[in-house]
Coordinates of N, CA and C and ligand atoms in Angstrom, one line a residue:
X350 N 11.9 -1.6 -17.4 CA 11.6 -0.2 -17.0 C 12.4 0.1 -15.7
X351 N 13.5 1.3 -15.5 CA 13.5 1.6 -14.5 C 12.5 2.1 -13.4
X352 N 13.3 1.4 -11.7 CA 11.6 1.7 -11.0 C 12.4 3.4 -10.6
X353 N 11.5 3.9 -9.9 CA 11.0 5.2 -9.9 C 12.3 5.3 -8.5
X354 N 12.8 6.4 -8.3 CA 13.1 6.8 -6.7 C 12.4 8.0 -6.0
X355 N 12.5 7.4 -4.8 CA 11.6 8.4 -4.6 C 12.3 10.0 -4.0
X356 N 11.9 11.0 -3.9 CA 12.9 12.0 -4.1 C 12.6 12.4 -2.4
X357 N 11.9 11.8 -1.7 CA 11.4 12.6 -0.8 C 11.8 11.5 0.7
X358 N 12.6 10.3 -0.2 CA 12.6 9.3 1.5 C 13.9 10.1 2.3
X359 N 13.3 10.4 3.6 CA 14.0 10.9 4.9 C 15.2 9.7 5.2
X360 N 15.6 10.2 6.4 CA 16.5 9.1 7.0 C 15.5 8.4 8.2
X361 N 15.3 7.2 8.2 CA 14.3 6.4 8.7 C 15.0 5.6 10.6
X362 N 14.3 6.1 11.1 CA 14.9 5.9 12.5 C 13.7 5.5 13.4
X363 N 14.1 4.5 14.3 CA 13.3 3.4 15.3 C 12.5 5.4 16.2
X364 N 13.1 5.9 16.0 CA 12.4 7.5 17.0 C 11.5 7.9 15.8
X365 N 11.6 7.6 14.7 CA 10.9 8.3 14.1 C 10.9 7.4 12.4
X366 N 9.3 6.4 12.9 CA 9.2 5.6 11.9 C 8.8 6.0 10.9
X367 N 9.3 5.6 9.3 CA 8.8 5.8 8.0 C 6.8 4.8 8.2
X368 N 6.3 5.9 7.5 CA 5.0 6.1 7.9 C 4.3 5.6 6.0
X369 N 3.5 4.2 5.8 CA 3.1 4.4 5.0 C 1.7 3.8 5.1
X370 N 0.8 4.4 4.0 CA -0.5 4.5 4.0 C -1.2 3.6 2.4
X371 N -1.5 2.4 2.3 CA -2.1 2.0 1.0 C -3.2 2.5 1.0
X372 N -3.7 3.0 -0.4 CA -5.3 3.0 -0.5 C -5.5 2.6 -1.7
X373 N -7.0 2.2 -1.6 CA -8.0 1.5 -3.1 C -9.1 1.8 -2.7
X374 N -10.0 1.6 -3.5 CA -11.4 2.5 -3.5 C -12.0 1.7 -1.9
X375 N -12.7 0.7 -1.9 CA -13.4 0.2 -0.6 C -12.3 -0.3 1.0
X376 N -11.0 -0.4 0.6 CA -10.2 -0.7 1.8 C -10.6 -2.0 2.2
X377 N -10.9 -3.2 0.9 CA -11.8 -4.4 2.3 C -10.7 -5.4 1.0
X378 N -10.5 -4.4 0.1 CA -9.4 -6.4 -0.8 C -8.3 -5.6 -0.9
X379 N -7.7 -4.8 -2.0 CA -6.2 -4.6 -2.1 C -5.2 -3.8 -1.2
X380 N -5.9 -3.1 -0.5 CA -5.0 -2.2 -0.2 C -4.9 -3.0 1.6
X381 N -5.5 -4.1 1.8 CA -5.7 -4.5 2.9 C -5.2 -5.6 3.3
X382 N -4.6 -6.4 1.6 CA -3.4 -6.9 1.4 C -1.9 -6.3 1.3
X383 N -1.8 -5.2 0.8 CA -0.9 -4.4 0.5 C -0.5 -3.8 2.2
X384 N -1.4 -3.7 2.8 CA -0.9 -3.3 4.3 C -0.7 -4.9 5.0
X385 N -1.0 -5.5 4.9 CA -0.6 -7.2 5.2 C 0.4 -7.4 5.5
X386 N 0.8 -8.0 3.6 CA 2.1 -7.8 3.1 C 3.3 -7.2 3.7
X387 N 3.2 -5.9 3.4 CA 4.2 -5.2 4.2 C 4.9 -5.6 5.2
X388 N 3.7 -5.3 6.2 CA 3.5 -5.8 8.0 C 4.5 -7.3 7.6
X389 N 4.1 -8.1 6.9 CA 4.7 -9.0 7.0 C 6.0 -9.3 6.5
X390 N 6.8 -8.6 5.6 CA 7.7 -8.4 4.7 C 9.3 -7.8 5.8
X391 N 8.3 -6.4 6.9 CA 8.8 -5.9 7.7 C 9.3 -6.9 8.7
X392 N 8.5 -7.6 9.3 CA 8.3 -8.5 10.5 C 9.5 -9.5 10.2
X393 N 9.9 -9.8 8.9 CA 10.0 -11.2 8.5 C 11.5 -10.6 8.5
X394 N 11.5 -9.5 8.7 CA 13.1 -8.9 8.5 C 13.4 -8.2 9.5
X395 N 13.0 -8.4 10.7 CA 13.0 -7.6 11.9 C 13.1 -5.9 11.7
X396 N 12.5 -5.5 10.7 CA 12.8 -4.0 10.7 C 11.2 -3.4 11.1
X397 N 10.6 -3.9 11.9 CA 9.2 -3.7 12.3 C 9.3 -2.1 13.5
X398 N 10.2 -1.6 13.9 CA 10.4 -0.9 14.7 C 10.7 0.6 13.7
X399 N 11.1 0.2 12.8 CA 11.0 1.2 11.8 C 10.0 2.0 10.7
X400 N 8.9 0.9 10.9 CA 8.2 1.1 10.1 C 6.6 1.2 10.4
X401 N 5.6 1.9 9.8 CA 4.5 2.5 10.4 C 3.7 1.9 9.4
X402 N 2.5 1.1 9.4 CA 2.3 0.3 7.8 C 0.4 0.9 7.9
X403 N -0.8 1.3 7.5 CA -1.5 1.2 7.5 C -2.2 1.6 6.2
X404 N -3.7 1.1 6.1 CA -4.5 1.3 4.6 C -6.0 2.5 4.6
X405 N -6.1 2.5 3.8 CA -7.4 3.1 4.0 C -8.0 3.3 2.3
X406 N -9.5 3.6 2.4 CA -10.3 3.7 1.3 C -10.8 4.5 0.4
X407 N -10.6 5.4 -0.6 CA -11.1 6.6 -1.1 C -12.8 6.4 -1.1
X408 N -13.2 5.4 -0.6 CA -14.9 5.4 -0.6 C -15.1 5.1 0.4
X409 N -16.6 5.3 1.0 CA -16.7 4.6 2.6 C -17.7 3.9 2.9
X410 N -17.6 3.0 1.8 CA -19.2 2.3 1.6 C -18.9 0.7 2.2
X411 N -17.5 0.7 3.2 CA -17.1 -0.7 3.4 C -16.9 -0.3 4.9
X412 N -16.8 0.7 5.6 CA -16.0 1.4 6.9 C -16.4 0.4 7.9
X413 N -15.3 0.3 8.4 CA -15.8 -0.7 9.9 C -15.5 -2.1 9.6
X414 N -15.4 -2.4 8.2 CA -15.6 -4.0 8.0 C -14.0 -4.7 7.8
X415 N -13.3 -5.7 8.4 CA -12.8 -6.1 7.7 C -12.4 -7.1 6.5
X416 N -11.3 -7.3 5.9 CA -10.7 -7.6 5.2 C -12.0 -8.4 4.3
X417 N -12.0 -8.2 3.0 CA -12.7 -9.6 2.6 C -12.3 -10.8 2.0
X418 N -13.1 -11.7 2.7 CA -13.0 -13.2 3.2 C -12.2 -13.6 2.3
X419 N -12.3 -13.4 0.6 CA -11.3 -14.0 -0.4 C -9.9 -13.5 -0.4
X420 N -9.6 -12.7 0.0 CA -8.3 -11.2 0.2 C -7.5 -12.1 1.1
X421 N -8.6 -12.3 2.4 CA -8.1 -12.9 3.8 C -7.8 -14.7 3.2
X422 N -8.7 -15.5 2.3 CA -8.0 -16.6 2.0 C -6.8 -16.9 1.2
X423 N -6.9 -15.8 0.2 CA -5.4 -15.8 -0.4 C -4.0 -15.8 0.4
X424 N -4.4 -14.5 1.1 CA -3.1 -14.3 2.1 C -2.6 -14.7 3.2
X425 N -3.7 -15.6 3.3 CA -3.5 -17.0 4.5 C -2.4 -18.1 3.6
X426 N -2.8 -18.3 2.5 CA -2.1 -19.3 2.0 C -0.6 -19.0 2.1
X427 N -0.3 -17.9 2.1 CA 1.0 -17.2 1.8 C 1.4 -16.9 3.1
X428 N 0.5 -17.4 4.1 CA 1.3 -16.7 5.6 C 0.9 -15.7 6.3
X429 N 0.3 -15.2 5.4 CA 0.1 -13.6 5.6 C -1.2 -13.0 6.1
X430 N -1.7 -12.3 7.1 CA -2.8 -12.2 8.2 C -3.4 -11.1 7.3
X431 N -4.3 -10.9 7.0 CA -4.8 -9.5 7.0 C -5.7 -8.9 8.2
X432 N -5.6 -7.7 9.2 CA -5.9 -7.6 10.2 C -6.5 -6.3 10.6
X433 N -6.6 -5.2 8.9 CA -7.0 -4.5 8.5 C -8.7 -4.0 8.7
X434 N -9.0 -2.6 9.9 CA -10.5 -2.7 9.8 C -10.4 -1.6 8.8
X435 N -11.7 -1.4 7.9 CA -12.0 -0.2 6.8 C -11.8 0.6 7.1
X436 N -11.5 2.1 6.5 CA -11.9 3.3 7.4 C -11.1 4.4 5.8
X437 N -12.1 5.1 5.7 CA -12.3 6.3 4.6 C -10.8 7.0 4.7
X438 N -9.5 7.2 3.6 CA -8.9 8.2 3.7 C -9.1 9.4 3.7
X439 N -8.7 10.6 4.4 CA -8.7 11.6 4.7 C -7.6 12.7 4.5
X440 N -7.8 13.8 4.0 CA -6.5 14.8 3.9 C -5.7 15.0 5.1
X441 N -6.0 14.5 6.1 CA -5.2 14.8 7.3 C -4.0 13.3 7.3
X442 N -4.5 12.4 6.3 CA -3.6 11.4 6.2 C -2.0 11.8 5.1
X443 N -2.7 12.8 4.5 CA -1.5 13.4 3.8 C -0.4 14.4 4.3
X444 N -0.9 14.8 5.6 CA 0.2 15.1 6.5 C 1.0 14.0 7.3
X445 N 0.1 13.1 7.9 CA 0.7 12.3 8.8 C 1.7 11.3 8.1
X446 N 1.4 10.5 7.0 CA 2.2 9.9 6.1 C 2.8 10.3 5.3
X447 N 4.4 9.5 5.6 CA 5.3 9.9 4.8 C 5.2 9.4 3.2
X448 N 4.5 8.3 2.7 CA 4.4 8.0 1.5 C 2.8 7.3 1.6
X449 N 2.0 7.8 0.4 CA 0.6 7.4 0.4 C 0.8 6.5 -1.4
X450 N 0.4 5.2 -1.1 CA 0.5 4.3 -2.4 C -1.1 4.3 -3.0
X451 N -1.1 4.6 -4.3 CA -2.2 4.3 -4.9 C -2.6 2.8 -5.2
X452 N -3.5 1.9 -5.7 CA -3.7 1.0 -6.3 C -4.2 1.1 -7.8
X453 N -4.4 2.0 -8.0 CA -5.6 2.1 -9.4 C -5.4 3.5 -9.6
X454 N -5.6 4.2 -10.7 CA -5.4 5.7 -11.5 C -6.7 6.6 -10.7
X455 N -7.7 5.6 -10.5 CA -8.8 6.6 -10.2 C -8.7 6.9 -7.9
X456 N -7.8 6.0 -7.5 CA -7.3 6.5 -6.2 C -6.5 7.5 -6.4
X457 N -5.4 7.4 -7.2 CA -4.5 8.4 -7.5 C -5.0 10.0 -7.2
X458 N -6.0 9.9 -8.3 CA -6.6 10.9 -8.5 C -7.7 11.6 -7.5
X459 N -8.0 10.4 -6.5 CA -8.9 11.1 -5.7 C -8.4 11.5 -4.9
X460 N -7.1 11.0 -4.4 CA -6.1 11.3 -3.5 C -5.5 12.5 -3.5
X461 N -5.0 13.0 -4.8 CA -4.5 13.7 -5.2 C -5.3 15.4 -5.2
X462 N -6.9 15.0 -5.6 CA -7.7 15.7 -5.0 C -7.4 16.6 -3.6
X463 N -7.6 16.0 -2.8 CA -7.4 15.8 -1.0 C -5.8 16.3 -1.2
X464 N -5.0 16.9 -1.6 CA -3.7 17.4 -1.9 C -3.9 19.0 -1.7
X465 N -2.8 19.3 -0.8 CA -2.9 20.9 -0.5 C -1.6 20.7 -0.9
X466 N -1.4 21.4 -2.1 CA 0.4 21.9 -2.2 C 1.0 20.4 -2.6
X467 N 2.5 21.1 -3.0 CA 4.0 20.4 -3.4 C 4.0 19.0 -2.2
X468 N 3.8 19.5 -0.9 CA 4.3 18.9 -0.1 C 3.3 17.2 0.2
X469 N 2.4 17.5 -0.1 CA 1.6 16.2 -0.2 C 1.5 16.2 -1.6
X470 N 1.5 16.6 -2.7 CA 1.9 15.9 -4.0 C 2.6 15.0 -4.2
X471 N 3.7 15.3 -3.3 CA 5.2 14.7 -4.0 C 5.2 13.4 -2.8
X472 N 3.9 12.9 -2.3 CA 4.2 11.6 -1.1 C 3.1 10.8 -2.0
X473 N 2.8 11.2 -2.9 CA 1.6 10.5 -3.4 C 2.4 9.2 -4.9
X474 N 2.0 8.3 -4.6 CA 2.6 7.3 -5.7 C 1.5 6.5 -6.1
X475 N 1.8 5.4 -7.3 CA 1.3 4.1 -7.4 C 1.8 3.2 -7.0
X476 N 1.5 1.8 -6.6 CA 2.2 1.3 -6.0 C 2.9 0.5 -7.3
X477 N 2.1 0.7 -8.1 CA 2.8 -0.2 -9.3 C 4.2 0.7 -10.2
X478 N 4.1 1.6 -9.5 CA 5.6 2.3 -9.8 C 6.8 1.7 -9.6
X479 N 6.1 0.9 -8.5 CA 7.6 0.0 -7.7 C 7.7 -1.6 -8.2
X480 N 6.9 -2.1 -8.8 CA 6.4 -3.2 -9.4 C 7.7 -3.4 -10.4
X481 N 8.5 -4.8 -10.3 CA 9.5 -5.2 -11.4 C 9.4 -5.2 -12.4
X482 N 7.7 -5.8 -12.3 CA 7.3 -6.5 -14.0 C 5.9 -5.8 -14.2
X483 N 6.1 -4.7 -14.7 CA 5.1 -4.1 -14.8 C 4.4 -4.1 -16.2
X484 N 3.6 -5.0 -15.9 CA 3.0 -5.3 -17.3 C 1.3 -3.9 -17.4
X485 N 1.3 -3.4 -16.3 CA 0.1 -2.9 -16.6 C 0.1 -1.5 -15.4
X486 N -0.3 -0.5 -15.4 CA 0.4 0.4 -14.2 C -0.9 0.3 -12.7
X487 N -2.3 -0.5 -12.8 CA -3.1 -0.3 -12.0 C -2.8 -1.9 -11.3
X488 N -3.1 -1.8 -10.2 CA -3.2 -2.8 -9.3 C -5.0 -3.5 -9.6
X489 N -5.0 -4.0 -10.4 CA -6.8 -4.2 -10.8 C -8.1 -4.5 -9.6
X490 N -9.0 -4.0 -9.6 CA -10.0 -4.7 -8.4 C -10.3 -5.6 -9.0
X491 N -10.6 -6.2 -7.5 CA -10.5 -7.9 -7.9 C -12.3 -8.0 -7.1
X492 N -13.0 -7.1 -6.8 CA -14.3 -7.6 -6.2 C -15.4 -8.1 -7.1
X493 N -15.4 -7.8 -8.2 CA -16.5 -8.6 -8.9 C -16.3 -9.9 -9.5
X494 N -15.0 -9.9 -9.3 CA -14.7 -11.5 -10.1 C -14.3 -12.2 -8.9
X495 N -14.1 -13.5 -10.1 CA -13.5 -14.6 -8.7 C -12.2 -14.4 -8.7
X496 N -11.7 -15.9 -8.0 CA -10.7 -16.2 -7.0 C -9.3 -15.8 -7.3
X497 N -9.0 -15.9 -8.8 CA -8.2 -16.0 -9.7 C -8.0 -14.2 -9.8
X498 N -8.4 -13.8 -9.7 CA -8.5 -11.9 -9.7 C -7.6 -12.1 -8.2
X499 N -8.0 -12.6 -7.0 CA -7.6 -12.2 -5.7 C -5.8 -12.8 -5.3
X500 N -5.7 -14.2 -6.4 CA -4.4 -14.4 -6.6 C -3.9 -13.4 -7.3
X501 N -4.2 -12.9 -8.4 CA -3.3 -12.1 -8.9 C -2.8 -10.8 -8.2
X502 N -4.0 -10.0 -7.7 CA -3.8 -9.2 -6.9 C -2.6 -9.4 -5.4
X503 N -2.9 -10.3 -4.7 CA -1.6 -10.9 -4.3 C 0.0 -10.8 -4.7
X504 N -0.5 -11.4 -5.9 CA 1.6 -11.4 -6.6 C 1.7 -10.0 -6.9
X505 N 0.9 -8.9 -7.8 CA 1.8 -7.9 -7.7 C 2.1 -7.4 -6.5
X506 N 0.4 -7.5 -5.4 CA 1.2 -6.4 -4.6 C 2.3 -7.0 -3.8
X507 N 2.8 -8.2 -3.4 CA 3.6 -8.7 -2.8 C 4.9 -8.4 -3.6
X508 N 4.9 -8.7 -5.2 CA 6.3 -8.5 -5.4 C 6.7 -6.8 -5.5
X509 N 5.8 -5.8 -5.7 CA 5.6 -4.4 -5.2 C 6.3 -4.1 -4.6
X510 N 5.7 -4.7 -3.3 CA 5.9 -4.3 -1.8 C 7.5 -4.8 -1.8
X511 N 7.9 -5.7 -2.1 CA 9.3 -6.1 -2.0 C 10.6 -5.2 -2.5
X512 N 9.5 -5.1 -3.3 CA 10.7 -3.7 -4.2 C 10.6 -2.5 -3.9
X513 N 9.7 -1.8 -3.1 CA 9.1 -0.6 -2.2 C 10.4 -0.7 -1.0
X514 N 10.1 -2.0 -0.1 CA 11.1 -2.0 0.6 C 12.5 -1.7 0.9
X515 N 13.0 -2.9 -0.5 CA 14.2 -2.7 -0.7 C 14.7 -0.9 -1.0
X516 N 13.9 0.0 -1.5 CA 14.3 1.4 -1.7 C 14.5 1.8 -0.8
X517 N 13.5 1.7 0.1 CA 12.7 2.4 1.7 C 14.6 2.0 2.4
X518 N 14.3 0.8 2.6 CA 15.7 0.0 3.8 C 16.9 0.7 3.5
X519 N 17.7 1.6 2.3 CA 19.0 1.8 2.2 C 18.8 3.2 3.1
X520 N 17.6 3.4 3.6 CA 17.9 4.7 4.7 C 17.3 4.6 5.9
X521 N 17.5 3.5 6.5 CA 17.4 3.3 8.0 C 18.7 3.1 8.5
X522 N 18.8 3.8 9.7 CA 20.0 4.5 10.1 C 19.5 3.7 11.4
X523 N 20.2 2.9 12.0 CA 20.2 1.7 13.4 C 21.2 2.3 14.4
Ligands
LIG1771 P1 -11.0 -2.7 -3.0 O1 -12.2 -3.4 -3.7 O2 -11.1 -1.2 -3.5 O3 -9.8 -3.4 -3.5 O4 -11.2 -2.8 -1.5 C1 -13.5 -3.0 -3.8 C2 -14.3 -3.2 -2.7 C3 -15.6 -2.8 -2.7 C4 -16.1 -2.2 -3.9 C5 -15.3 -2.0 -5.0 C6 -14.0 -2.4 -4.9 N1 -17.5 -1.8 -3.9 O5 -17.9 -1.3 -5.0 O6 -18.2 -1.9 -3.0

């Protein structure tokens, strides 16, 4: 499947960082990897000056808490910190960020809700849009099950995020 472009990436400059925002329903497993990831994806390629990475939750029944503990042991194995506190998305996030990633159809849609107009429509994605191998279009919650849910969730969003980047990077202007 061709991945998606996005119609709306600016020219991305250290004065004025590309701003992005993950969300999933509680903000305590996927999207708290998915801001992780990034952070670390960025970091690992010195383009951290460019880039503005944070997450948040279409529910707020987790606010305040971080990361959970299985989320945080996965992405230790991999290197990767999660450092993420919870905190409810808001329509004022759809001004501030330049690209808002879904995890799941039913964020999409809440998000999408929270949408005044073209102009936050069109910042609104899944993150599985960017996904290589996209065998399924939701990033799955992984909180009811075990360990094996929280690896998986891991590789897509990590191989995601890789491919999110690589689009993002051909317009940073140094
Ligand atoms: P997340 O996972 O949306 O990936 O953070 C969940 C966390 C909490 C709940 C559901 C999903 N919950 O129902 O409390």
């Amino acid at each position: 499947m061709a991945e998606p472009t996005i119609q709306t990436i600016r020219p991305i400059t250290k004065e004025n960082p590309y701003r992005l925002c993950f969300v999933c329903l509680g903000n305590i497993c996927r999207s708290p990897t998915a801001e992780g990831v990034m952070q670390h994806e960025v970091n690992h390629q010195g383009l951290s000056s460019f880039f503005e990475i944070d997450s948040a939750g279409t529910a707020a029944y987790h606010v305040g808490e971080p990361a959970n503990s299985k989320s945080r042991k996965v992405a230790e194995e991999y290197g990767v910190k999660l450092l993420s506190t919870a905190r409810k998305f808001e329509s004022s996030d759809l001004d501030y960020f330049d690209l808002v990633l879904a995890m799941d159809r039913q964020n999409y849609h809440n998000i999408l809700h929270l949408a005044n107009g073209e102009a936050h429509h069109s910042k609104v994605y899944m993150l599985r849009d960017f996904d290589p191998q996209p065998d399924e279009d939701e990033v799955p919650d992984p909180y009811y099950g075990g360990i094996n849910g929280f690896y998986h969730v891991f590789e897509v969003v990590q191989r995601s995020c890789r491919s999110l980047l690589d689009q993002l990077k051909v317009k940073i202007e140094k």
